[in-house]
Coordinates of C-alpha atoms in Angstrom, one line a residue:
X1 CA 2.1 -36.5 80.2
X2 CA 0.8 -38.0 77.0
X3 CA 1.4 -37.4 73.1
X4 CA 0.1 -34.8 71.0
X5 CA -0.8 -36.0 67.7
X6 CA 0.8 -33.2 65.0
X7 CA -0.9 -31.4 63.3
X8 CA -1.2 -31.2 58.6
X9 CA -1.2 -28.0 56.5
X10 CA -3.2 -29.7 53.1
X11 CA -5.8 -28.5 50.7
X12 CA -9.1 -28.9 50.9
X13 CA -10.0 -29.4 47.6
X14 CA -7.1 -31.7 46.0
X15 CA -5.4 -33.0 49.5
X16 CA -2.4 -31.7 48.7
X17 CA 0.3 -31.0 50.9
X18 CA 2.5 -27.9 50.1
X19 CA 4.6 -27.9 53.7
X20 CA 4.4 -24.7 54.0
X21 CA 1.7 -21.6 54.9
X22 CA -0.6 -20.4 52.2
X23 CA -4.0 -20.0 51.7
X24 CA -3.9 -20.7 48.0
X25 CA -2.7 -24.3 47.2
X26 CA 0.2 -24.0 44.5
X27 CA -1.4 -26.7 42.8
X28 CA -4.6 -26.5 42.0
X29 CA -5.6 -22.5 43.6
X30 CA -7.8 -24.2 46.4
X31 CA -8.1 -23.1 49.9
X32 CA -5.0 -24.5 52.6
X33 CA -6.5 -25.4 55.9
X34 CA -4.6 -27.2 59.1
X35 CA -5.9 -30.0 60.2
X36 CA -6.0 -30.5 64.1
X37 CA -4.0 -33.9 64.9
X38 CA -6.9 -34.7 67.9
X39 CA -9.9 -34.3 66.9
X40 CA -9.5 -33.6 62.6
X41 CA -11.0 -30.1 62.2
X42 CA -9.6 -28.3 59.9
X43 CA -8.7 -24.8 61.2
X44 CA -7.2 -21.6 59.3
X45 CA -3.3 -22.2 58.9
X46 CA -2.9 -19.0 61.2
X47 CA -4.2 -20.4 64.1
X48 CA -2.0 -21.6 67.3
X49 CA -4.7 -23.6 69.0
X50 CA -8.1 -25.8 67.6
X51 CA -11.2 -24.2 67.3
X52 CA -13.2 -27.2 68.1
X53 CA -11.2 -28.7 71.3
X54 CA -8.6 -26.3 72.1
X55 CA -5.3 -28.7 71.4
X56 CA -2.1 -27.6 70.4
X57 CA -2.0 -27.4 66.6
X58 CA 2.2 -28.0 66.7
X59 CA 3.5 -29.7 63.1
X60 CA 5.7 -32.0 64.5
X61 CA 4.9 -34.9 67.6
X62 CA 5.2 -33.0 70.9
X63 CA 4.3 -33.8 74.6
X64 CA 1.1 -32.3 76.2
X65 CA 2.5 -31.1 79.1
X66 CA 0.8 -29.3 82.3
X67 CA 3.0 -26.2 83.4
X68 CA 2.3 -26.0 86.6
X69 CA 3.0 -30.4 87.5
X70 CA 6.1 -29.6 85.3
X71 CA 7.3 -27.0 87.6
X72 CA 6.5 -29.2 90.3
X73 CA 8.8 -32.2 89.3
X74 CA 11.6 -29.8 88.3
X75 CA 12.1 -28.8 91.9
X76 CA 14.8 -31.1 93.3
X77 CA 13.7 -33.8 95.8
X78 CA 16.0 -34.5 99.1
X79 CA 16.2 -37.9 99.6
X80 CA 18.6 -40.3 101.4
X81 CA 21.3 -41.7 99.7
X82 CA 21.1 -45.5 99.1
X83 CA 24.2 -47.8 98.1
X84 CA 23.5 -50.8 96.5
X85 CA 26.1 -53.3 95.2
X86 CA 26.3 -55.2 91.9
X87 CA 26.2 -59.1 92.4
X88 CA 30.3 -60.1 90.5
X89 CA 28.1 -62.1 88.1
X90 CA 26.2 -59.2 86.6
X91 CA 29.0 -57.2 86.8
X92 CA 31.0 -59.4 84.4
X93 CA 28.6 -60.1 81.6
X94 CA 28.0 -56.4 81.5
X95 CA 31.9 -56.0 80.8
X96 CA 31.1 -58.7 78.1
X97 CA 28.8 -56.4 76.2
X98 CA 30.3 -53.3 76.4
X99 CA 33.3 -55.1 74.7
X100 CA 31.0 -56.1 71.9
X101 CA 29.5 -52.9 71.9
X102 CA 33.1 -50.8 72.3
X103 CA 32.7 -49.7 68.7
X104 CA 29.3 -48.4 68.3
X105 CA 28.5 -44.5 68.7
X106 CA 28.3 -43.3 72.3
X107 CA 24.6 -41.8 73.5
X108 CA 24.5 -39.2 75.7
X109 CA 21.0 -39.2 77.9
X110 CA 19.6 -36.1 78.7
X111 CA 19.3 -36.0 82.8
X112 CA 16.4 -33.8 82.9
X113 CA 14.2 -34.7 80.3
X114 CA 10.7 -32.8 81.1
X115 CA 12.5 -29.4 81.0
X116 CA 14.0 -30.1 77.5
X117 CA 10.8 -30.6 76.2
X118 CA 9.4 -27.9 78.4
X119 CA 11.8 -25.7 76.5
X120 CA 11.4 -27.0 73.3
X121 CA 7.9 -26.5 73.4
X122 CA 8.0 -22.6 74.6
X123 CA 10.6 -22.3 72.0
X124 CA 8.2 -23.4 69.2
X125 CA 5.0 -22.0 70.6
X126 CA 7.0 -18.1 70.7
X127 CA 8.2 -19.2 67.1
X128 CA 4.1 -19.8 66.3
X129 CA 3.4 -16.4 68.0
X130 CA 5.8 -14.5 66.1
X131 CA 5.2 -16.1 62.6
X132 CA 1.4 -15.3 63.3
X133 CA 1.8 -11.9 63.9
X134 CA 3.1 -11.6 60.4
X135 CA 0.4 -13.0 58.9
X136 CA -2.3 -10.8 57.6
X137 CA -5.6 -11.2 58.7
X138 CA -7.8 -13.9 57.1
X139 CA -9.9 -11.5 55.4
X140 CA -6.9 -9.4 54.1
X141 CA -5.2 -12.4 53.1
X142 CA -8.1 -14.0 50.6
X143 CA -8.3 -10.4 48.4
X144 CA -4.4 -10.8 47.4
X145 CA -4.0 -14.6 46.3
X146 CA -8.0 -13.6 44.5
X147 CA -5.9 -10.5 43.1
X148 CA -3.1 -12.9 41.4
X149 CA -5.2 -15.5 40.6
X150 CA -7.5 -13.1 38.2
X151 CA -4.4 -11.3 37.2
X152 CA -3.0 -14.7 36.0
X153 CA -6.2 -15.8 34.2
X154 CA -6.4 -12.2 31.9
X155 CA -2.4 -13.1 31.2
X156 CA -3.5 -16.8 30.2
X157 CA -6.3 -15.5 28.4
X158 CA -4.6 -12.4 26.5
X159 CA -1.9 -15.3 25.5
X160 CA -4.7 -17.8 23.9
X161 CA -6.3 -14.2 22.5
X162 CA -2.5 -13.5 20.8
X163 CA -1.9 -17.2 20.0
X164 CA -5.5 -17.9 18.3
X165 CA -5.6 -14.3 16.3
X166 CA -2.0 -15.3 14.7
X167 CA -3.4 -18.5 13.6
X168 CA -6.4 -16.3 12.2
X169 CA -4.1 -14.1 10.3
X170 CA -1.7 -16.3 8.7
X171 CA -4.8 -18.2 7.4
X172 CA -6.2 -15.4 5.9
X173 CA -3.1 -14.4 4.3
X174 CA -2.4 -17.8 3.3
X175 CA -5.7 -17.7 1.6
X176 CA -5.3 -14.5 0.2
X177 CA -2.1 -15.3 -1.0
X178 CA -2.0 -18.2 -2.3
X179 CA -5.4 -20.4 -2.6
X180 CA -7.5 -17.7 -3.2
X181 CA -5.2 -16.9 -6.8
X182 CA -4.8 -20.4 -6.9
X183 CA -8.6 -20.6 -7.4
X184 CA -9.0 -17.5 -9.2
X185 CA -6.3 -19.3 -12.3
X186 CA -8.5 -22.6 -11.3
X187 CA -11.9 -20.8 -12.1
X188 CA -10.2 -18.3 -15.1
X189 CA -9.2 -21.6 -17.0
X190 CA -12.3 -23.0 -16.6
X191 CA -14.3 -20.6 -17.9
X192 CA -12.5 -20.2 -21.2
X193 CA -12.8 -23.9 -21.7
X194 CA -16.5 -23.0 -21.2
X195 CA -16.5 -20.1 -23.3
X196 CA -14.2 -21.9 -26.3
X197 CA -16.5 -25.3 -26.3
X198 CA -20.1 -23.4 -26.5
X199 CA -18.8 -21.5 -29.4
X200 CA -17.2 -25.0 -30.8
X201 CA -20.6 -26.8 -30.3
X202 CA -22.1 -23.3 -31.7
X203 CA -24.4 -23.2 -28.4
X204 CA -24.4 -19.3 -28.6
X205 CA -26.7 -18.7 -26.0
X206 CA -24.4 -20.3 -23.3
X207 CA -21.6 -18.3 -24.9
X208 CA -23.4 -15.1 -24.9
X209 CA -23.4 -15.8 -21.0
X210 CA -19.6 -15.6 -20.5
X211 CA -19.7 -12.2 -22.2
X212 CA -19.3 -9.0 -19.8
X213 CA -22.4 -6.9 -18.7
X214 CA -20.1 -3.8 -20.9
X215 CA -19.9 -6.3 -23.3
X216 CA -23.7 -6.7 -23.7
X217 CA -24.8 -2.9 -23.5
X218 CA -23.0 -2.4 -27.0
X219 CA -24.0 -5.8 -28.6
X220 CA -27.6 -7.9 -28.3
X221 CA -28.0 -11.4 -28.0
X222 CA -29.2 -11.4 -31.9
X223 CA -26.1 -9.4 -33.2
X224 CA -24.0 -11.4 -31.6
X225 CA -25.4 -14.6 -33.1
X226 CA -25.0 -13.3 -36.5
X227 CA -22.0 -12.0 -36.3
X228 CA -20.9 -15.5 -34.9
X229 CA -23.0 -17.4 -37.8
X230 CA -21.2 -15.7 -40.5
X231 CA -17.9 -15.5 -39.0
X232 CA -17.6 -19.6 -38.3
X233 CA -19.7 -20.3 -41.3
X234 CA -17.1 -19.3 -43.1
X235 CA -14.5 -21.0 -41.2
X236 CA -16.1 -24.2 -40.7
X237 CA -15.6 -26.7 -38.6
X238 CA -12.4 -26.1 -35.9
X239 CA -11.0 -27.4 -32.6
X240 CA -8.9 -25.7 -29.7
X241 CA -6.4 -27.3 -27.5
X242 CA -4.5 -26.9 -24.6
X243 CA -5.3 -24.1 -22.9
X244 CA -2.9 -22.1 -20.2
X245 CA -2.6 -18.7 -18.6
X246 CA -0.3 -16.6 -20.6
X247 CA -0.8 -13.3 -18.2
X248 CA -2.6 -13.5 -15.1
X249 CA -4.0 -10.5 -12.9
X250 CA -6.2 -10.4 -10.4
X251 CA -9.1 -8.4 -12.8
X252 CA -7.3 -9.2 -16.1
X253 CA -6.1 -11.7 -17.7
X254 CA -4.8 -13.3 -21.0
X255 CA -5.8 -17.2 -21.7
X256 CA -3.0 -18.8 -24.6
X257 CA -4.6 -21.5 -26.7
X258 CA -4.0 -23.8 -29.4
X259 CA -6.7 -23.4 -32.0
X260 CA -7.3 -25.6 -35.5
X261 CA -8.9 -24.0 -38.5
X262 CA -8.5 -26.2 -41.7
X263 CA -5.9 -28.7 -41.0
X264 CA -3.2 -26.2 -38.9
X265 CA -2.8 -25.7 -35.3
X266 CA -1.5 -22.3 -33.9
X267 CA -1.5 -20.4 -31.1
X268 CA -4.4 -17.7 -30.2
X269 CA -5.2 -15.5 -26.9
X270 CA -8.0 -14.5 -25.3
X271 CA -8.9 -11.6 -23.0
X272 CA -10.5 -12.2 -19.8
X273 CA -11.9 -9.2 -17.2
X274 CA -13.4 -9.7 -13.7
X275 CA -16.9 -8.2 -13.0
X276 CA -18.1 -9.0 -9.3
X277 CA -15.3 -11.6 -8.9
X278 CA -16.5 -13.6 -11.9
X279 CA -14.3 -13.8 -14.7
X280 CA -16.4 -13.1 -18.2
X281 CA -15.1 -12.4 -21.6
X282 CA -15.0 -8.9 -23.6
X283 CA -16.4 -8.4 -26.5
X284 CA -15.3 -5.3 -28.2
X285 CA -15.3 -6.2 -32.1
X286 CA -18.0 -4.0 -33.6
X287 CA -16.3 -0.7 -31.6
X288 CA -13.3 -1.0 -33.7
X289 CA -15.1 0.1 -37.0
X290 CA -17.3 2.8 -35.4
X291 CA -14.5 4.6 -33.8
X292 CA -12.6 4.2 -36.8
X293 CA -15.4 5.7 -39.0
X294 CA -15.6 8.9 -36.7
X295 CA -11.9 9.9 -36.9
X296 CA -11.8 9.9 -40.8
X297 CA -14.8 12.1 -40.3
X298 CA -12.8 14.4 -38.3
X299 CA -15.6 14.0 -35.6
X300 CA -12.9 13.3 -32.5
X301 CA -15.4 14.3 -29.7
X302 CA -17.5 10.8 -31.3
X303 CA -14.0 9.0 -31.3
X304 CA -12.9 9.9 -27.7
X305 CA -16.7 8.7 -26.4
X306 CA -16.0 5.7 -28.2
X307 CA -12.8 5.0 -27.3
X308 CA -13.3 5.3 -23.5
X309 CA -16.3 3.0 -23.4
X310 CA -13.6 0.7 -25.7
X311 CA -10.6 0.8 -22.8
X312 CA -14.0 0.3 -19.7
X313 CA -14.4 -2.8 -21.7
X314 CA -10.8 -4.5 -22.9
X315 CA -8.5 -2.0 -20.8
X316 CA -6.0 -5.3 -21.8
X317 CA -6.2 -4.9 -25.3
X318 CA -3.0 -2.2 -27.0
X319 CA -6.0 -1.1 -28.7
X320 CA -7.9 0.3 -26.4
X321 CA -5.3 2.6 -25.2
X322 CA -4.2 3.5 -28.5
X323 CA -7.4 5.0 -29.6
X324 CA -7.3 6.8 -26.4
X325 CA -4.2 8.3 -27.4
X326 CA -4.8 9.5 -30.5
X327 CA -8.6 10.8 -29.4
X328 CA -7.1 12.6 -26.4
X329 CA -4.2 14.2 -28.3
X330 CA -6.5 15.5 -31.0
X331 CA -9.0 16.9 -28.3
X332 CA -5.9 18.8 -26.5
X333 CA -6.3 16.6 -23.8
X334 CA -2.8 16.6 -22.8
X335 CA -2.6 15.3 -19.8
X336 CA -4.8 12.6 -20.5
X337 CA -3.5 11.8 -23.9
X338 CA 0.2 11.1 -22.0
X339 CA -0.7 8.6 -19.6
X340 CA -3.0 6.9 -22.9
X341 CA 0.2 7.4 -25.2
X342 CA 2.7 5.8 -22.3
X343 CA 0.3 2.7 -21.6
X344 CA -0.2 1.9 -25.3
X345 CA 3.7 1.8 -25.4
X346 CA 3.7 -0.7 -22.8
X347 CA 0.9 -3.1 -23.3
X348 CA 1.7 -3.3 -26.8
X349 CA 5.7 -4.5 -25.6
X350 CA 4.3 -7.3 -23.3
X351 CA 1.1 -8.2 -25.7
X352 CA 1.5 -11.7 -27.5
X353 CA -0.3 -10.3 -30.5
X354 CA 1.4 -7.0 -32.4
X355 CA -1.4 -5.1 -33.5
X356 CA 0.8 -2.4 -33.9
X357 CA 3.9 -2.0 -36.4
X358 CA 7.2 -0.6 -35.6
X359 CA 6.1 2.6 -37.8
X360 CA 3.0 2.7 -35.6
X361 CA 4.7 2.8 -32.0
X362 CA 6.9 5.4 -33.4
X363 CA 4.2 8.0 -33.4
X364 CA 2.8 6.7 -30.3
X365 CA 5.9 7.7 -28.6
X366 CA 5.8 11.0 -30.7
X367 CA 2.1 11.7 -29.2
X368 CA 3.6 10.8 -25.6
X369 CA 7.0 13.3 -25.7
X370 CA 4.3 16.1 -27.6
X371 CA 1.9 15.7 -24.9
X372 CA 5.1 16.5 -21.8
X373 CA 5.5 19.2 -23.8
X374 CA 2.0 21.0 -24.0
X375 CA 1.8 19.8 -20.2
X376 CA 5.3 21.8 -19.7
X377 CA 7.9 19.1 -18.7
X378 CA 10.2 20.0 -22.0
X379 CA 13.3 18.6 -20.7
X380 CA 11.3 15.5 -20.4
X381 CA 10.0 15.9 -23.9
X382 CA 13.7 16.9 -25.2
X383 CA 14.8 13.6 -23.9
X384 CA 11.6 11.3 -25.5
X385 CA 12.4 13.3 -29.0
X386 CA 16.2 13.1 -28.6
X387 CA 15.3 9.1 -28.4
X388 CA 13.0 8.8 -31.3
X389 CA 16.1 10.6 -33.8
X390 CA 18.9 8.5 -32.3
X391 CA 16.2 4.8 -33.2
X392 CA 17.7 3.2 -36.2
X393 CA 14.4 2.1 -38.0
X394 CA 12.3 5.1 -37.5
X395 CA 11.6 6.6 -40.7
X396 CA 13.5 9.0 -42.5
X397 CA 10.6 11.6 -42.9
X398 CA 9.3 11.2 -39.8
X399 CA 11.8 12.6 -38.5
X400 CA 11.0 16.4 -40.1
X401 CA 7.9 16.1 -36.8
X402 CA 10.0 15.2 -34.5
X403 CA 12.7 18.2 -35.1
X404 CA 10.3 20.7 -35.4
X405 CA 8.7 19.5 -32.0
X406 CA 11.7 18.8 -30.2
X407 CA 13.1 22.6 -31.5
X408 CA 9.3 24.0 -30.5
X409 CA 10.5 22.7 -26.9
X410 CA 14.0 23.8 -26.5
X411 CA 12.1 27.5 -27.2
X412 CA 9.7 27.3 -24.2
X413 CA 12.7 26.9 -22.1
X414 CA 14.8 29.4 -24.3
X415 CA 17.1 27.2 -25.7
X416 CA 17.2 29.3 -29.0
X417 CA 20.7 27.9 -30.1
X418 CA 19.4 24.6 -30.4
X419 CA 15.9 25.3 -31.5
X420 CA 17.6 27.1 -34.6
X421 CA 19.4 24.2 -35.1
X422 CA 16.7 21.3 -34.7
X423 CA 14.9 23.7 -37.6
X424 CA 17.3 23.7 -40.0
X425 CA 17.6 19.9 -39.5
X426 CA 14.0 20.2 -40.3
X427 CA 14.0 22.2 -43.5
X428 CA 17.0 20.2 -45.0
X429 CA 14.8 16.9 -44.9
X430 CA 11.1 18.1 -44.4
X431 CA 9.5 18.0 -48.0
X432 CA 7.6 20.8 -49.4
X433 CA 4.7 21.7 -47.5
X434 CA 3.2 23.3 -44.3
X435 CA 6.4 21.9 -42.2
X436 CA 9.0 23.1 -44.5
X437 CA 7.6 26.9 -44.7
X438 CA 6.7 26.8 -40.9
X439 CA 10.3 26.3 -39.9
X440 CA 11.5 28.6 -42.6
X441 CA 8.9 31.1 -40.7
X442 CA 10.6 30.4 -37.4
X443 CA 14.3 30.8 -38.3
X444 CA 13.5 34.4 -39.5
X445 CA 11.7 35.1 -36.0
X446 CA 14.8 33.5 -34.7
X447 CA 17.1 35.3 -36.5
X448 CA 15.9 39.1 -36.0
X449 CA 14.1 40.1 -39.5
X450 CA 10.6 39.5 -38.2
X451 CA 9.9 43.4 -36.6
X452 CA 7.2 44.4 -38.6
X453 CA 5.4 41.2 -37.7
X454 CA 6.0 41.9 -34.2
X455 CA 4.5 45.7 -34.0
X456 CA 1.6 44.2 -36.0
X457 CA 1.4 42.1 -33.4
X458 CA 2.1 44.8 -30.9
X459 CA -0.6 47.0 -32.3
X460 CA -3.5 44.3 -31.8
X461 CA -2.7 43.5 -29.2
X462 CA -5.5 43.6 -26.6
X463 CA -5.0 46.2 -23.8
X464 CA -7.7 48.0 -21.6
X465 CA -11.0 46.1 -23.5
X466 CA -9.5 47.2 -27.3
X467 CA -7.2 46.9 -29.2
X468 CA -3.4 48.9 -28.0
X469 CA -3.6 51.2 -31.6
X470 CA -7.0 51.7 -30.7
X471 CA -6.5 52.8 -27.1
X472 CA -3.3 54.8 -27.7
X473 CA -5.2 56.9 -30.2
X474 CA -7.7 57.6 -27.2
X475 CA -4.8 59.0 -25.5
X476 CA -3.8 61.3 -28.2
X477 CA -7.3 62.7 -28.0
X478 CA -7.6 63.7 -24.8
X479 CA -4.3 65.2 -24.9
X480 CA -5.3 67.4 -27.7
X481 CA -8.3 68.5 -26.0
X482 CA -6.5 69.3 -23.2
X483 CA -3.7 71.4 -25.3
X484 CA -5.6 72.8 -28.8
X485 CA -2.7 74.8 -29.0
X486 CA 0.5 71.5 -29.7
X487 CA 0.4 69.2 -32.1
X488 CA 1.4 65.5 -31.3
X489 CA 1.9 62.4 -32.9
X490 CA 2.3 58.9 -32.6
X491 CA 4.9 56.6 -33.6
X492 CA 5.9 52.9 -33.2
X493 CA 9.7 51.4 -33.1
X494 CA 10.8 47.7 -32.7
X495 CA 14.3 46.3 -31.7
X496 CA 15.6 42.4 -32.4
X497 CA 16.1 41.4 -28.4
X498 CA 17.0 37.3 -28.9
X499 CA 16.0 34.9 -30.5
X500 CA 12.3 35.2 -31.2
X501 CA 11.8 38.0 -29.0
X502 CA 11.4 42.0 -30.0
X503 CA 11.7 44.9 -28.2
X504 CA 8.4 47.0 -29.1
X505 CA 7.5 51.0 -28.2
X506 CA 4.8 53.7 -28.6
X507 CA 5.7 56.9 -28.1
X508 CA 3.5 60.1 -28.1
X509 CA 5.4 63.3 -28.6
X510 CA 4.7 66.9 -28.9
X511 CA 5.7 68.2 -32.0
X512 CA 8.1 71.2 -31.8
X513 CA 11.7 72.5 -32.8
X514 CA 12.7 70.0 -29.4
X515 CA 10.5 67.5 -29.8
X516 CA 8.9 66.1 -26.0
X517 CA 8.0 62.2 -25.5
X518 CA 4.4 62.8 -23.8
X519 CA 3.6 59.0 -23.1
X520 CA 5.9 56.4 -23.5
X521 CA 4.8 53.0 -23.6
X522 CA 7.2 49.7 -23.9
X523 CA 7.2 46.0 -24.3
X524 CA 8.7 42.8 -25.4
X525 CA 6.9 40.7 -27.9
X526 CA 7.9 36.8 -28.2
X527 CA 6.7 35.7 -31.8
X528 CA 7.1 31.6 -31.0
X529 CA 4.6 32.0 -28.4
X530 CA 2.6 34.6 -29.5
X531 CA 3.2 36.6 -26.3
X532 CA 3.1 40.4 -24.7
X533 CA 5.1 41.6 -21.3
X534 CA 4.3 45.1 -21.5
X535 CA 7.3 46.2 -19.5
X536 CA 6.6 50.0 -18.4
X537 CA 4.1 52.9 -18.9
X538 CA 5.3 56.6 -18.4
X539 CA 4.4 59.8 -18.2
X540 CA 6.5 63.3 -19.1

């Protein structure tokens, strides 16, 4: 009987070993073999026995032990009994040690030795057979851990995937956020200094550069120089000074400065647009006298084209929008000349320089509430108008405008009580002239004496491609024709309904001792509007 050396479950790649059957090493994925404790080959951790010579791969020291000598030496021997007696000498130093020894553990001895390992060994072997009928074959067993392994390296990988694209993000943002304006107010500030010190040094070629590409479709480079020449000819020599952003935008933007002409320093702005992410300065002074020139002409189509190429250049400047407005209103742009009206109010609250007087924004805001109204939001326009009475510094005879307006709009949504009343606020302090006589007009419409105006009204009214008198007549012709023998007329009768609204009819009848309605026509006229329901058309 001699000693079987045990066998080691390790990897083959780092030496590692994990004590217990794989064939993926936990440490570094690499493939588990047993090595045989004989001879050293290294077998799959399934197997019992060593390919190469045939030993026993058991993991812990064990006896190699021939099964059929074993059985042999189990078998009990008969032999004669022999008595043999202990010399008194040994026999009392042995009672000397075990006194010395009396408190030390007691060791019991196995008597039969071989068949304890005999069963020890079976024990383990069936324990080997069992745990290696669990085990999937070698084949089967590689796919899974191969499996695992590429389903942990597309989790590792979506995580760095995650990880590095919200590093990505936050820089962009970051940048987009905050060091791309920061560069943009960097660059903005440096480019008025730029602008300011050509014009300073009068290099007006260099400052003609800073001007926008709009900017330099309406004025040439030789324009520009002399209307620079005799505008700082005149001023003479000048300095500017600390410059900073007084409104900043991501396309627009207003520069404040200190500027010294003569021997006083005060503050000045500048305007500042974007074109393809560059900022360049608008230049918009020769528009102002052109545009102005075309509305005392009365020419408002020529104003309108000017002022929108005005707002493509500054849109910053009150200015810009304020021609607008008034263009757009004038034209009967409505819709238009609202948003226009609105954003001149606006800009012109935040702008550092008033271009525009008290006075001025008053009729802005008139323009705005006028233009709800055309556009039909009156109880919008009610409100704007109700504002513009109740301001404390708007003046006095302004105010005539803004009650026959507001008392225009309370009769498109048939408030006629306080229409009537907004227009005899208007007569009392409207002075003679158009205003005055046009809300007389209205409170006579308003308050029933107007029926003659309506059955004019009535009678020209366009019905069948002429005029209703016209067509009416027709009638009463071919009824004759049709009966030589009657006589019939025609005749026309109006009723005061409400407020500037009439009752109209035309009534063809057969004269006789009982006169007969033949045709019978009826409808309601509204003299504000200048409207016609025609309500019902019957025959007898």
């Amino acid at each position: 009987m001699s000693d079987i050396k045990p066998s080691k479950i390790v990897c083959k790649s780092c030496g590692y070993e994990p004590n217990i059957l794989s064939d993926v090493c936990i440490k570094c994925g690499g493939e588990i073999v047993k090595i045989c404790g004989n001879c050293g080959h290294p077998n799959g951790v399934e197997k019992v026995r060593c390919d190469k010579c045939d030993a026993l791969l058991a993991l812990t020291p064990q006896k190699k032990i021939d099964i059929e000598k074993e059985k042999e030496e189990t078998k009990p021997e008969n032999k004669k009994i022999k008595i043999e007696f202990e010399p008194i000498t040994e026999t009392m130093s042995r009672e000397d040690s075990e006194k010395k020894n009396y408190n030390r553990p007691k060791v019991e001895f196995n008597s039969n030795p071989v068949s304890e390992d005999v069963k020890k060994t079976e024990k383990e072997k069936k324990a080997l057979s069992e745990y290696v009928g669990q085990i999937p074959k070698k084949s089967e067993q590689k796919e899974e851990p191969k499996e695992c392994k590429e389903k942990s390296s597309f989790k590792n990988k979506r995580f760095l995937i995650v990880i590095v694209s919200s590093v990505v993000v936050s820089l962009l943002l970051s940048y987009f956020l905050f060091i791309r304006k920061s560069l943009s107010r960097y660059n903005l500030l440096f480019t008025a200094n730029k602008y300011l010190s050509a014009l300073k040094n009068r290099d007006y070629e260099k400052a003609y550069s800073y001007l926008s590409n709009n900017s330099k479709t309406i004025i040439s480079f030789t324009d520009y120089v002399k209307t620079s020449e005799d505008y700082y000819s005149r001023v003479g020599s000048w300095d500017f000074k600390d410059l900073k952003i007084y409104y900043f935008d991501n396309n627009q933007s207003v520069v404040k400065y200190k500027i010294k002409e003569g021997n006083e320093w005060k503050d000045d702005y500048l305007n500042f647009i974007k074109e393809h992410d560059i900022w360049t300065r608008p230049y918009v002074w020769n528009l102002f006298e052109q545009i102005d020139e075309a509305f005392n002409l009365k020419d408002f189509s020529k104003a309108l084209f000017l002022s929108q190429k005005l707002y493509l250049i500054d849109p910053l400047d009150p200015r810009s929008s304020g021609y607008l407005c008034w263009s757009e209103y004038f034209m009967r742009l409505y819709d238009k000349s609202m948003e226009s009206c609105k954003r001149t109010i606006e800009i012109s609250s935040i702008y550092p320089i008033k271009y525009y007087t008290d006075e001025d924004i008053f009729w802005y805001r008139f323009n705005y509430a006028d233009s709800l109204k055309f556009l039909g939001k009156n109880e919008e326009a009610v409100k704007v108008f109700g504002e513009l009475l109740q301001a404390v510094d708007a003046p006095f005879k302004s105010k005539c405008s803004v009650f026959l307006s507001r008392a225009d709009a309370y009769a498109r949504i048939k408030n006629y009580e306080n229409s009537l009343k907004d227009l005899s606020s208007a007569v009392s302090i409207c002075g003679e002239g158009v205003e005055k006589t046009d809300a007389e007009k209205r409170i006579a419409m308003m308050n029933g004496v107007m029926c003659e105006e309506a059955l004019k009204f009535f009678k020209n009214y366009k019905y069948e491609n002429a005029r209703f008198e016209e067509f009416i007549n027709s009638v009463l012709k071919n009824i004759k024709l049709q009966n030589p023998k009657f006589k019939y007329d025609i005749s026309f009768s109006c009723k005061h309904a409400i407020g500037p609204e009439y009752e109209v009819f035309a009534e063809i009848k057969k004269i006789s001792k009982t006169p007969e309605v033949v045709k019978n026509y009826s409808g309601r006229v509204n003299l504000w509007d200048r409207t016609l329901e025609l309500n019902s058309k019957e025959e007898k």
